Structure formats: C-alpha cells, structure tokens
Short mmCIF file of C-alpha atoms in Angstrom, two decimals:
data_model
loop_
_atom_site.label_atom_id
_atom_site.label_comp_id
_atom_site.label_asym_id
_atom_site.label_seq_id
_atom_site.Cartn_x
_atom_site.Cartn_y
_atom_site.Cartn_z
CA UNK J 1 -6.84 2.40 15.51
CA UNK J 2 -3.99 1.16 13.35
CA UNK J 3 -3.74 -2.61 13.69
CA UNK J 4 -0.62 -4.77 13.82
CA UNK J 5 0.03 -6.55 10.55
CA UNK J 6 0.49 -10.27 10.06
CA UNK J 7 2.57 -10.91 6.94
CA UNK J 8 3.25 -14.34 5.47
CA UNK J 9 6.47 -14.51 3.47
CA UNK J 10 7.03 -16.76 0.46
CA UNK J 11 10.59 -17.57 -0.60
CA UNK J 12 10.60 -18.05 -4.36
CA UNK J 13 13.16 -19.39 -6.79
CA UNK J 14 12.53 -20.03 -10.48
CA UNK J 15 8.89 -19.23 -9.98
CA UNK J 16 8.41 -21.89 -7.30
CA UNK J 17 7.99 -21.64 -3.55
CA UNK J 18 11.11 -22.95 -1.83
CA UNK J 19 10.49 -25.82 0.57
CA UNK J 20 6.86 -25.58 -0.43
CA UNK J 21 3.78 -25.07 1.62
CA UNK J 22 1.59 -27.81 3.00
CA UNK J 23 -1.79 -26.44 2.07
CA UNK J 24 -3.90 -29.53 1.67
CA UNK J 25 -6.53 -27.54 -0.14
CA UNK J 26 -4.15 -26.46 -2.89
CA UNK J 27 -3.53 -28.64 -5.90
CA UNK J 28 -0.06 -27.15 -6.35
CA UNK J 29 1.37 -25.96 -3.05
CA UNK J 30 4.58 -24.94 -4.81
CA UNK J 31 2.87 -22.32 -6.95
CA UNK J 32 3.46 -18.91 -5.34
CA UNK J 33 0.31 -17.43 -6.85
CA UNK J 34 -1.85 -20.25 -5.49
CA UNK J 35 -0.25 -19.72 -2.05
CA UNK J 36 -0.83 -15.96 -2.31
CA UNK J 37 -4.50 -16.57 -3.07
CA UNK J 38 -4.78 -18.86 -0.06
CA UNK J 39 -3.28 -16.19 2.22
CA UNK J 40 -5.61 -13.63 0.67
CA UNK J 41 -8.55 -15.88 1.58
CA UNK J 42 -7.18 -16.33 5.10
CA UNK J 43 -7.12 -12.55 5.62
CA UNK J 44 -3.37 -11.94 5.73
CA UNK J 45 -2.68 -8.21 5.99
CA UNK J 46 0.09 -8.18 3.41
CA UNK J 47 2.24 -10.59 1.51
CA UNK J 48 5.99 -10.68 0.89
CA UNK J 49 7.67 -12.47 -2.01
CA UNK J 50 11.38 -12.96 -1.60
CA UNK J 51 13.34 -13.97 -4.69
CA UNK J 52 16.09 -15.95 -3.01
CA UNK J 53 18.22 -16.66 -6.09
CA UNK J 54 17.62 -13.33 -7.75
CA UNK J 55 19.59 -13.96 -10.90
CA UNK J 56 18.66 -11.95 -13.97
CA UNK J 57 17.09 -15.05 -15.55
CA UNK J 58 14.87 -15.29 -12.54
CA UNK J 59 13.76 -11.70 -12.80
CA UNK J 60 11.27 -12.33 -15.61
CA UNK J 61 9.73 -15.24 -13.67
CA UNK J 62 9.36 -13.10 -10.56
CA UNK J 63 7.71 -10.30 -12.52
CA UNK J 64 5.25 -12.87 -13.85
CA UNK J 65 4.49 -14.11 -10.32
CA UNK J 66 3.87 -10.56 -9.10
CA UNK J 67 1.67 -9.76 -12.11
CA UNK J 68 -0.47 -12.85 -11.69
CA UNK J 69 -0.79 -12.22 -7.94
CA UNK J 70 -1.85 -8.61 -8.46
CA UNK J 71 -4.53 -9.84 -10.87
CA UNK J 72 -6.30 -11.90 -8.24
CA UNK J 73 -5.24 -10.71 -4.76
CA UNK J 74 -6.47 -7.27 -3.77
CA UNK J 75 -4.04 -6.84 -0.90
CA UNK J 76 -0.63 -5.19 -0.48
CA UNK J 77 2.31 -7.09 -1.92
CA UNK J 78 6.02 -6.50 -1.28
CA UNK J 79 8.71 -8.03 -3.44
CA UNK J 80 12.40 -8.30 -2.65
CA UNK J 81 15.58 -10.08 -3.64
CA UNK J 82 18.20 -8.87 -6.08
CA UNK J 83 16.88 -5.32 -6.35
CA UNK J 84 19.83 -3.18 -7.48
CA UNK J 85 18.52 -0.02 -9.12
CA UNK J 86 15.56 2.31 -9.43
CA UNK J 87 14.98 0.54 -12.75
CA UNK J 88 14.39 -2.68 -10.78
CA UNK J 89 11.97 -0.77 -8.53
CA UNK J 90 10.11 0.48 -11.59
CA UNK J 91 9.80 -3.04 -13.07
CA UNK J 92 8.37 -4.50 -9.85
CA UNK J 93 6.01 -1.59 -9.18
CA UNK J 94 4.69 -1.78 -12.74
CA UNK J 95 4.15 -5.49 -12.32
CA UNK J 96 1.79 -4.69 -9.44
CA UNK J 97 3.99 -4.71 -6.32
CA UNK J 98 3.10 -2.04 -3.77
CA UNK J 99 6.45 -2.03 -2.06
CA UNK J 100 9.93 -3.11 -3.03
CA UNK J 101 12.45 -4.40 -0.54
CA UNK J 102 16.14 -3.72 -1.00
CA UNK J 103 19.03 -5.03 1.08
CA UNK J 104 22.62 -5.51 -0.14
CA UNK J 105 22.45 -2.86 -2.87
CA UNK J 106 21.31 -0.24 -0.35
CA UNK J 107 24.32 -0.93 1.85
CA UNK J 108 26.80 -0.52 -1.02
CA UNK J 109 24.89 2.37 -2.52
CA UNK J 110 22.76 4.11 0.15
CA UNK J 111 21.83 6.74 -2.46
CA UNK J 112 19.52 4.12 -3.95
CA UNK J 113 17.17 4.55 -0.97
CA UNK J 114 17.01 8.29 -1.53
CA UNK J 115 16.59 8.03 -5.30
CA UNK J 116 13.82 5.47 -5.00
CA UNK J 117 12.05 7.50 -2.29
CA UNK J 118 12.11 10.63 -4.44
CA UNK J 119 10.97 8.85 -7.59
CA UNK J 120 8.37 6.49 -6.19
CA UNK J 121 7.66 7.80 -2.69
CA UNK J 122 8.98 6.60 0.68
CA UNK J 123 5.89 4.45 1.15
CA UNK J 124 7.13 1.84 -1.33
CA UNK J 125 10.76 1.70 -0.19
CA UNK J 126 11.34 -1.13 2.27
CA UNK J 127 14.89 -1.69 3.44
CA UNK J 128 15.71 -5.15 4.73
CA UNK J 129 18.30 -5.51 7.48
CA UNK J 130 19.85 -8.87 8.27
CA UNK J 131 21.36 -8.45 11.72
CA UNK J 132 23.48 -10.70 13.91
CA UNK J 133 24.26 -10.19 17.58
CA UNK J 134 27.89 -9.22 18.22
CA UNK J 135 29.26 -11.84 20.63
CA UNK J 136 30.29 -10.42 23.97
CA UNK J 137 28.91 -6.94 23.29
CA UNK J 138 25.79 -6.01 25.17
CA UNK J 139 22.95 -5.09 22.87
CA UNK J 140 24.91 -4.64 19.65
CA UNK J 141 24.07 -6.18 16.30
CA UNK J 142 26.02 -6.19 13.08
CA UNK J 143 24.48 -5.92 9.61
CA UNK J 144 25.19 -8.65 7.05
CA UNK J 145 24.86 -8.63 3.27
CA UNK J 146 24.53 -11.23 0.51
CA UNK J 147 21.81 -13.19 2.23
CA UNK J 148 23.64 -13.12 5.55
CA UNK J 149 27.00 -14.32 4.29
CA UNK J 150 29.18 -11.20 4.57
CA UNK J 151 29.53 -8.73 7.46
CA UNK J 152 28.97 -5.13 6.36
CA UNK J 153 30.75 -3.41 9.26
CA UNK J 154 27.58 -1.56 10.13
CA UNK J 155 25.75 -1.32 13.42
CA UNK J 156 22.12 -2.35 12.90
CA UNK J 157 20.59 0.48 14.96
CA UNK J 158 22.79 3.11 13.32
CA UNK J 159 22.00 1.74 9.87
CA UNK J 160 18.27 1.85 10.66
CA UNK J 161 18.55 5.55 11.56
CA UNK J 162 20.44 6.19 8.33
CA UNK J 163 17.75 4.39 6.35
CA UNK J 164 15.12 6.65 7.87
CA UNK J 165 17.12 9.79 7.13
CA UNK J 166 17.55 8.71 3.49
CA UNK J 167 13.80 8.37 3.05
CA UNK J 168 13.22 4.64 3.54
CA UNK J 169 9.58 4.01 4.37
CA UNK J 170 9.84 0.82 6.36
CA UNK J 171 12.37 -1.62 7.81
CA UNK J 172 12.17 -5.37 7.42
CA UNK J 173 14.35 -6.58 10.27
CA UNK J 174 15.58 -10.16 10.34
CA UNK J 175 17.50 -11.60 13.26
CA UNK J 176 19.99 -14.06 11.80
CA UNK J 177 20.48 -15.58 15.23
CA UNK J 178 16.79 -16.37 15.58
CA UNK J 179 15.98 -17.16 11.95
CA UNK J 180 15.10 -20.80 11.46
CA UNK J 181 15.27 -21.65 15.17
CA UNK J 182 11.52 -21.41 15.84
CA UNK J 183 12.60 -20.28 19.31
CA UNK J 184 11.13 -16.78 19.05
CA UNK J 185 12.04 -13.42 17.59
CA UNK J 186 14.99 -11.39 18.91
CA UNK J 187 12.94 -9.09 21.12
CA UNK J 188 15.86 -6.93 22.20
CA UNK J 189 17.03 -6.26 18.64
CA UNK J 190 13.53 -5.48 17.42
CA UNK J 191 12.88 -3.11 20.26
CA UNK J 192 16.22 -1.35 19.87
CA UNK J 193 15.58 -0.69 16.18
CA UNK J 194 11.90 0.14 16.52
CA UNK J 195 12.57 2.70 19.25
CA UNK J 196 15.41 4.29 17.30
CA UNK J 197 13.32 5.18 14.24
CA UNK J 198 9.96 6.75 13.42
CA UNK J 199 9.25 4.48 10.46
CA UNK J 200 7.46 1.11 10.84
CA UNK J 201 9.49 -2.01 11.62
CA UNK J 202 8.53 -5.52 10.49
CA UNK J 203 10.04 -8.20 12.72
CA UNK J 204 11.28 -11.38 11.08
CA UNK J 205 13.02 -14.60 12.04
CA UNK J 206 12.27 -17.10 14.76
CA UNK J 207 8.49 -17.52 14.81
CA UNK J 208 7.62 -20.94 16.17
CA UNK J 209 4.50 -20.46 18.19
CA UNK J 210 1.77 -17.89 18.80
CA UNK J 211 3.35 -16.46 21.94
CA UNK J 212 6.41 -15.46 19.90
CA UNK J 213 4.39 -13.20 17.63
CA UNK J 214 2.63 -11.71 20.61
CA UNK J 215 5.88 -10.91 22.41
CA UNK J 216 7.63 -9.22 19.50
CA UNK J 217 4.60 -7.01 18.80
CA UNK J 218 4.19 -6.12 22.46
CA UNK J 219 7.61 -6.07 24.13
CA UNK J 220 9.55 -5.80 20.85
CA UNK J 221 7.45 -2.81 19.72
CA UNK J 222 7.26 -4.17 16.18
CA UNK J 223 4.59 -2.76 13.88
CA UNK J 224 4.20 -5.98 11.94
CA UNK J 225 5.40 -9.57 12.01
CA UNK J 226 6.68 -11.65 9.15
CA UNK J 227 6.40 -15.41 9.37
CA UNK J 228 6.90 -18.27 6.96
CA UNK J 229 6.96 -21.79 8.27
CA UNK J 230 4.25 -21.49 10.93
CA UNK J 231 1.83 -20.60 8.15
CA UNK J 232 3.18 -22.69 5.29
CA UNK J 233 2.96 -25.96 7.12
CA UNK J 234 -0.59 -25.35 8.16
CA UNK J 235 0.36 -25.18 11.84
CA UNK J 236 -1.73 -22.02 12.15
CA UNK J 237 -4.12 -20.15 9.91
CA UNK J 238 -3.74 -16.39 9.81
CA UNK J 239 -7.06 -16.04 11.65
CA UNK J 240 -5.81 -18.31 14.50
CA UNK J 241 -2.88 -15.96 15.01
CA UNK J 242 -5.09 -12.89 14.96
CA UNK J 243 -7.60 -14.31 17.41
CA UNK J 244 -4.77 -15.17 19.78
CA UNK J 245 -3.28 -11.69 19.51
CA UNK J 246 -6.66 -10.06 20.02
CA UNK J 247 -7.20 -12.09 23.16
CA UNK J 248 -3.88 -10.70 24.42
CA UNK J 249 -5.07 -7.15 23.79
CA UNK J 250 -3.09 -6.53 20.60
CA UNK J 251 -5.11 -4.65 17.93
CA UNK J 252 -5.58 -6.74 14.79
CA UNK J 253 -7.93 -6.77 11.82
CA UNK J 254 -10.25 -9.77 12.01
CA UNK K 1 -19.54 27.80 -19.74
CA UNK K 2 -22.41 26.81 -17.48
CA UNK K 3 -22.33 23.32 -16.17
CA UNK K 4 -25.68 22.29 -17.70
CA UNK K 5 -24.48 23.41 -21.12
CA UNK K 6 -21.31 21.46 -20.65
CA UNK K 7 -23.32 18.44 -19.64
CA UNK K 8 -25.47 18.65 -22.77
CA UNK K 9 -22.39 18.96 -24.92
CA UNK K 10 -20.93 15.93 -23.23
CA UNK K 11 -24.11 13.96 -23.65
CA UNK K 12 -24.18 14.86 -27.31
CA UNK K 13 -20.60 13.73 -27.60
CA UNK K 14 -21.50 10.33 -26.17
CA UNK K 15 -24.59 9.88 -28.33
CA UNK K 16 -22.77 10.82 -31.50
CA UNK K 17 -19.72 8.75 -30.64
CA UNK K 18 -20.87 5.57 -28.92
CA UNK K 19 -17.53 3.95 -29.70
CA UNK K 20 -15.61 6.68 -27.93
CA UNK K 21 -17.57 6.32 -24.70
CA UNK K 22 -15.40 5.17 -21.83
CA UNK K 23 -17.21 3.58 -18.90
CA UNK K 24 -14.37 4.20 -16.46
CA UNK K 25 -11.35 6.26 -17.36
CA UNK K 26 -8.26 5.83 -15.23
CA UNK K 27 -5.98 8.86 -15.37
CA UNK K 28 -2.46 7.79 -16.34
CA UNK K 29 -0.03 10.61 -15.69
CA UNK K 30 3.11 8.58 -15.42
CA UNK K 31 3.14 8.32 -11.63
CA UNK K 32 3.42 4.61 -11.32
CA UNK K 33 1.28 1.62 -11.32
CA UNK K 34 -2.32 1.61 -12.52
CA UNK K 35 -2.53 -2.13 -12.74
CA UNK K 36 -3.93 -2.81 -9.26
CA UNK K 37 -6.68 -0.21 -9.57
CA UNK K 38 -7.52 -1.39 -13.08
CA UNK K 39 -7.74 -5.04 -12.06
CA UNK K 40 -9.85 -4.28 -9.00
CA UNK K 41 -12.34 -2.22 -11.03
CA UNK K 42 -12.53 -5.00 -13.62
CA UNK K 43 -13.16 -7.55 -10.88
CA UNK K 44 -16.32 -5.68 -9.86
CA UNK K 45 -17.61 -5.36 -13.42
CA UNK K 46 -16.02 -2.11 -14.59
CA UNK K 47 -14.83 -1.56 -18.14
CA UNK K 48 -11.66 0.41 -17.67
CA UNK K 49 -9.42 2.36 -19.98
CA UNK K 50 -6.30 4.34 -19.13
CA UNK K 51 -6.46 7.92 -20.43
CA UNK K 52 -3.55 10.29 -20.88
CA UNK K 53 -5.07 13.44 -22.37
CA UNK K 54 -7.94 15.88 -22.04
CA UNK K 55 -9.94 14.17 -24.78
CA UNK K 56 -9.88 10.89 -22.88
CA UNK K 57 -11.05 12.56 -19.68
CA UNK K 58 -13.85 14.38 -21.50
CA UNK K 59 -15.09 11.14 -23.06
CA UNK K 60 -15.36 9.34 -19.72
CA UNK K 61 -18.56 8.40 -17.94
CA UNK K 62 -16.66 7.91 -14.71
CA UNK K 63 -13.18 9.06 -13.79
CA UNK K 64 -10.67 7.58 -11.35
CA UNK K 65 -7.60 9.55 -10.30
CA UNK K 66 -5.05 7.32 -8.57
CA UNK K 67 -1.63 8.49 -7.51
CA UNK K 68 1.62 7.75 -5.76
CA UNK K 69 4.67 9.92 -5.35
CA UNK K 70 4.92 13.54 -4.35
CA UNK K 71 2.17 16.19 -4.57
CA UNK K 72 4.25 18.64 -6.62
CA UNK K 73 5.43 16.03 -9.16
CA UNK K 74 1.88 14.85 -9.70
CA UNK K 75 0.53 18.36 -10.31
CA UNK K 76 3.43 19.02 -12.66
CA UNK K 77 2.69 15.88 -14.67
CA UNK K 78 -1.04 16.61 -14.80
CA UNK K 79 -0.26 20.10 -16.09
CA UNK K 80 2.25 18.80 -18.64
CA UNK K 81 -0.41 16.47 -20.07
CA UNK K 82 -3.01 19.23 -20.15
CA UNK K 83 -5.16 17.39 -17.62
CA UNK K 84 -5.69 19.96 -14.87
CA UNK K 85 -8.55 21.85 -16.48
CA UNK K 86 -10.15 18.74 -17.96
CA UNK K 87 -10.29 17.02 -14.56
CA UNK K 88 -11.84 20.15 -13.03
CA UNK K 89 -14.39 20.26 -15.86
CA UNK K 90 -15.14 16.59 -15.42
CA UNK K 91 -15.87 16.92 -11.70
CA UNK K 92 -17.99 20.05 -12.24
CA UNK K 93 -20.03 18.22 -14.89
CA UNK K 94 -21.41 16.03 -12.11
CA UNK K 95 -20.18 12.72 -13.48
CA UNK K 96 -18.89 10.22 -10.88
CA UNK K 97 -15.33 10.85 -9.81
CA UNK K 98 -13.10 8.84 -7.46
CA UNK K 99 -9.74 10.05 -6.16
CA UNK K 100 -7.45 7.55 -4.43
CA UNK K 101 -4.58 8.36 -2.02
CA UNK K 102 -2.61 11.17 -3.67
CA UNK K 103 -5.54 11.51 -6.10
CA UNK K 104 -7.56 12.48 -3.02
CA UNK K 105 -5.00 14.98 -1.72
CA UNK K 106 -4.75 16.67 -5.13
CA UNK K 107 -8.40 17.80 -4.89
CA UNK K 108 -7.48 20.35 -2.23
CA UNK K 109 -5.86 23.77 -2.45
CA UNK K 110 -2.30 23.00 -1.43
CA UNK K 111 -0.03 20.60 0.45
CA UNK K 112 2.75 20.92 3.00
CA UNK K 113 4.59 18.33 0.92
CA UNK K 114 5.26 20.80 -1.90
CA UNK K 115 5.09 24.38 -0.68
CA UNK K 116 3.76 26.89 -3.18
CA UNK K 117 2.25 24.31 -5.51
CA UNK K 118 -1.49 24.72 -6.11
CA UNK K 119 -3.67 21.61 -6.12
CA UNK K 120 -6.81 21.14 -8.20
CA UNK K 121 -8.72 23.30 -5.71
CA UNK K 122 -11.98 21.39 -6.11
CA UNK K 123 -12.45 21.16 -2.34
CA UNK K 124 -11.55 23.81 0.25
CA UNK K 125 -8.77 22.84 2.65
CA UNK K 126 -5.08 21.94 2.81
CA UNK K 127 -3.00 18.80 3.03
CA UNK K 128 -0.73 18.44 6.07
CA UNK K 129 1.82 15.96 7.42
CA UNK K 130 1.31 13.90 10.58
CA UNK K 131 2.79 16.23 13.22
CA UNK K 132 6.30 15.41 14.43
CA UNK K 133 5.30 15.82 18.08
CA UNK K 134 3.11 12.73 18.14
CA UNK K 135 4.56 9.34 19.14
CA UNK K 136 3.66 7.85 15.75
CA UNK K 137 5.36 5.91 13.03
CA UNK K 138 5.19 7.89 9.78
CA UNK K 139 4.22 6.83 7.11
CA UNK K 140 1.10 5.25 8.52
CA UNK K 141 1.29 1.81 6.93
CA UNK K 142 -1.40 -0.77 7.49
CA UNK K 143 -5.04 -1.45 8.24
CA UNK K 144 -7.02 1.12 10.17
CA UNK K 145 -10.76 1.45 10.65
CA UNK K 146 -13.34 3.87 9.31
CA UNK K 147 -15.82 5.80 11.44
CA UNK K 148 -18.76 6.79 9.31
CA UNK K 149 -19.74 10.44 9.44
CA UNK K 150 -22.11 10.19 6.51
CA UNK K 151 -23.41 6.61 6.41
CA UNK K 152 -25.78 7.53 3.57
CA UNK K 153 -22.80 7.80 1.18
CA UNK K 154 -23.53 5.56 -1.82
CA UNK K 155 -19.98 4.18 -1.78
CA UNK K 156 -20.50 2.86 1.76
CA UNK K 157 -23.58 0.84 0.85
CA UNK K 158 -23.09 -2.67 2.23
CA UNK K 159 -19.92 -1.68 4.09
CA UNK K 160 -20.14 -2.01 7.89
CA UNK K 161 -19.20 1.00 10.02
CA UNK K 162 -15.82 0.31 11.62
CA UNK K 163 -14.46 -1.66 8.64
CA UNK K 164 -10.70 -1.83 8.21
CA UNK K 165 -9.04 -0.49 5.07
CA UNK K 166 -5.40 -0.25 3.95
CA UNK K 167 -3.47 3.00 4.34
CA UNK K 168 0.01 4.03 3.21
CA UNK K 169 0.62 7.76 3.65
CA UNK K 170 2.48 10.51 5.48
CA UNK K 171 0.13 13.37 4.54
CA UNK K 172 -3.63 13.81 4.78
CA UNK K 173 -6.14 16.51 3.80
CA UNK K 174 -7.98 18.71 6.30
CA UNK K 175 -11.26 19.59 4.57
CA UNK K 176 -12.39 23.12 5.49
CA UNK K 177 -16.02 22.15 4.90
CA UNK K 178 -17.11 19.70 7.62
CA UNK K 179 -19.96 18.41 5.47
CA UNK K 180 -17.47 17.06 2.91
CA UNK K 181 -16.11 14.56 5.46
CA UNK K 182 -17.60 11.14 4.82
CA UNK K 183 -15.47 8.95 7.11
CA UNK K 184 -12.89 9.61 9.79
CA UNK K 185 -9.96 7.51 10.97
CA UNK K 186 -7.78 7.87 14.07
CA UNK K 187 -4.01 7.95 13.81
CA UNK K 188 -2.69 10.04 16.68
CA UNK K 189 -5.66 12.27 15.91
CA UNK K 190 -8.84 11.94 13.89
CA UNK K 191 -8.45 12.76 10.19
CA UNK K 192 -10.77 12.72 7.18
CA UNK K 193 -10.14 9.35 5.52
CA UNK K 194 -12.82 9.85 2.87
CA UNK K 195 -14.75 12.77 1.43
CA UNK K 196 -17.98 12.96 -0.51
CA UNK K 197 -19.57 15.89 -2.27
CA UNK K 198 -22.25 15.33 -4.91
CA UNK K 199 -20.78 12.66 -7.14
CA UNK K 200 -17.20 13.39 -6.17
CA UNK K 201 -15.70 10.75 -3.88
CA UNK K 202 -12.14 10.48 -2.66
CA UNK K 203 -10.31 8.41 -0.09
CA UNK K 204 -6.91 8.36 1.58
CA UNK K 205 -6.87 4.55 1.82
CA UNK K 206 -6.46 2.13 -1.07
CA UNK K 207 -9.76 0.40 -1.88
CA UNK K 208 -7.94 -1.69 -4.49
CA UNK K 209 -5.77 -3.10 -1.69
CA UNK K 210 -8.46 -3.46 0.95
CA UNK K 211 -9.73 -6.92 0.03
CA UNK K 212 -13.53 -7.40 0.19
CA UNK K 213 -14.30 -4.06 1.86
CA UNK K 214 -12.44 -2.12 -0.81
CA UNK K 215 -13.92 -4.14 -3.65
CA UNK K 216 -17.40 -3.43 -2.30
CA UNK K 217 -16.75 0.32 -2.44
CA UNK K 218 -15.40 0.05 -5.99
CA UNK K 219 -18.43 -2.01 -6.97
CA UNK K 220 -20.68 0.73 -5.57
CA UNK K 221 -18.74 3.27 -7.62
CA UNK K 222 -19.06 1.20 -10.81
CA UNK K 223 -22.81 0.88 -10.22
CA UNK K 224 -23.49 4.59 -9.57
#
C-alpha cells in the first residue's frame, strides 16, 4: 500500500537555513546539508529545499547544497525557488535533485510546465501553488505569486486542473492563511484541490501539532504533508509523527 | 555468435586489458541525472564509471541502466549511441545487469507510452499505464511495500519481506512470464515491482532513493 509522505522543508538563503533548526545533536544547525542528513537519519520520506531569495548569485550556492546532499542522503530531494526555465530544471536535476518545484514562472509562462514534463518527465515537475481564501466567497481561493505578494487573478482549483492538463506531476499547495499560524492546515482548500486532480497533492502551511497532520491527510485527502517548524525546533521527530499517524490508521512507512 | 564464445572473447578482453576493465558501468544516454545512482553504488563499495558507447558496455563487469523521461526518447537515444545491441549482448553474456525505473521498462517489448516503439525485448511482456478507471493518483509517487514472490533472489538477501521502497512512475511492465516476477507491489492492483532472470535484475522503484533498504539491494548487486 502506498504510504502518506512526511516531508520536512528547509528554507535556504545564501547556503544557510533561514531561522535555523534547533537540532542539539548538530554542530552547525544552520547548515542545510547537516539538517538534511539528520532528517535522512530520522526516516523522513522526502526533503524539500526552498531557495527563498533565489537571486542568480544564490543559484550556485543552492546547486552546491543539492550536490552535497545527494552525495550523502539516499532519499528523494525536491528543490524550488527562482526556477524560471527548463535550463534551471536541468541544472538542479544534474546536481542531484529528483524533483524541481516551480511557482511564479509557471503562472506567467504555463508552457514551462509542459516543456519540462516533455523533457524531463512529469514525475519531476512539481508546481507550487500559494493560495489565499477569497473573503466572503464560500470555498474560493486565489493564487498568489512572488512569494505570496501579488495576486495572480487565478482560482486555485482551476489552476490545479490546468497544471495537471499541462503535465505537472505533483502539486505543492500552501495555504497563505494558515502558513505560520501553527493553527492547522486549510483542510477545505486541500480537499478541494486534491479532489479536483488526479496527481498527488502535498499540503503545506499551518502545522502546529500532530493532530493537524493527521487531519489534512485524512479529511483533507492530501497525499503528503510538508512541515518546517514542528521538526526544526525539535518539537517532534519524524518517527513521532509517523507513530501518531499509524495509531490513527493512516498508512506510513516506519 | 554463441553466448559461450562471446563470454570467452569478453574474458580474453578483460585479461588482456586489465586497465580497461570496468567494475560497474553506468549507461549514460543523456536522459538526466546519473549522480544519485553513481553515489549510491559508490557508498556500497562499487567502482563506477559512466559509459556512453558500445565499447564501454562491452568492457563492463556489471551494467546498470538507469533512466528517466519517456520510453520512446530513451530508445531513440540508446539507438543513436549504438547501445541497443551492446546492451542486449551484455545481458545475454550472463554478466550482472540492473535496470532501474525506465531502465526496467525498456527491457520489455513495447510500451503504451510510445506506441510503435520497440523496447530492448529482453523479457516478454508490455509496459502499460495505470488504468484511468481506478481512483488513483498518477504518477504513483512515494513509498510502497514489496511482496516477495521469489525470496531466494540474491538482491533481496538481508532485505525483509514487506520493506518499503520509493516509486515515481505512471507506467509499469506486465511480464508475460510469471517466473520472471521477483516482487509485487499493490497500487490499485498488484504489479511486478521487480524482475529477476538469471543475472538480469530490474526494478520499478529507485533503490538509490530508498535509504537503507535500497542501499542493501545495491550492495548485493555489487557483491554478486
């Protein structure tokens, strides 16, 4: 049986983890590769690196992080942030990334999804959606670009369907309303998107406690959960999360 | 040429050219990243070299065929580099061979992914897509478990039945010969997640991405 994936996410800028992790066992908790190794040891199912500045100067540093991670962690790695062309896909895949996540560029140039899917296969094309609930409207979410700063005039569910039709292999769905609140994922949004497409959906934004992950996988119909702070600050180990989910009847790899 | 004659010729080649002997050759046909497979094989003691032509394949003691992308593109690239016949010869010579993901699918006769394109034809059967009628997310992405059909397979030595491995795929082979099926996995339906015939091994999952379980299988391959 296919298990639900637990995916720690590391925000990186200039080759350093933003805000840092609080792994007591690591000598340098700001080193993304050291953090990746720790999550590998903990049995995380995948890892996501997000380049949050994504300037061209940063690109070389990020490639180096991905290369060094691929040398020591034998697990799937996704990298995102500032991906604009199939050339960027090529650079990250050659560095050792298994999947590449694209966001703003795909909205301005949806053909990028199709081109990347044809050249590298759908399986490595992740499209990130940053969605915000439309006030007053029942069950409608708008897509935002540029790290959540600009509205894109796109309905999140419609955009998800378009992504699938263009050959995107997976959706990384972040609720901007829930992100950073630690009050739980947006279950309704996740479910609406997950039920609208036949490609896997990774839920992101809002994880604060174990019950949140459980709910979004169960009621939200997510195929995987992304979480940052609950892991970084040592609140929970990956195995704690999995044991909890298993006890609730959710299939996980232990 | 008979296979024993070919084997003797190959042996002679190795003895006369000890420098040219390649412990593990990784077929590089321009379809993406070899780095992960290379690093994983090195981690378990393999000496790896990427090969791009028939000479490199012929000089190998063991051969690994990875692959991402589409079935038709891969066959086209293999043909353009003159690798199709040399890979067939290699497998028939009885030296250890490992196909991974698309490198597994390519062993069969043809695929729904690229109609009319012949595969390597080393195993009978076709490659099909997960049927649209099933309530499944496609591609299958993630960790699924193996059910051993042939637990005596040397690659499964030290690997517990039921172990989870990492999959990313929309297509899978249906071997026509039931005895080729080494492990099965359920995704909407049971499918052959690994095959084994003689010293030919191939898997739909990514051992190089499957943490300790995958590394154990690669170690077994290196030690064959």
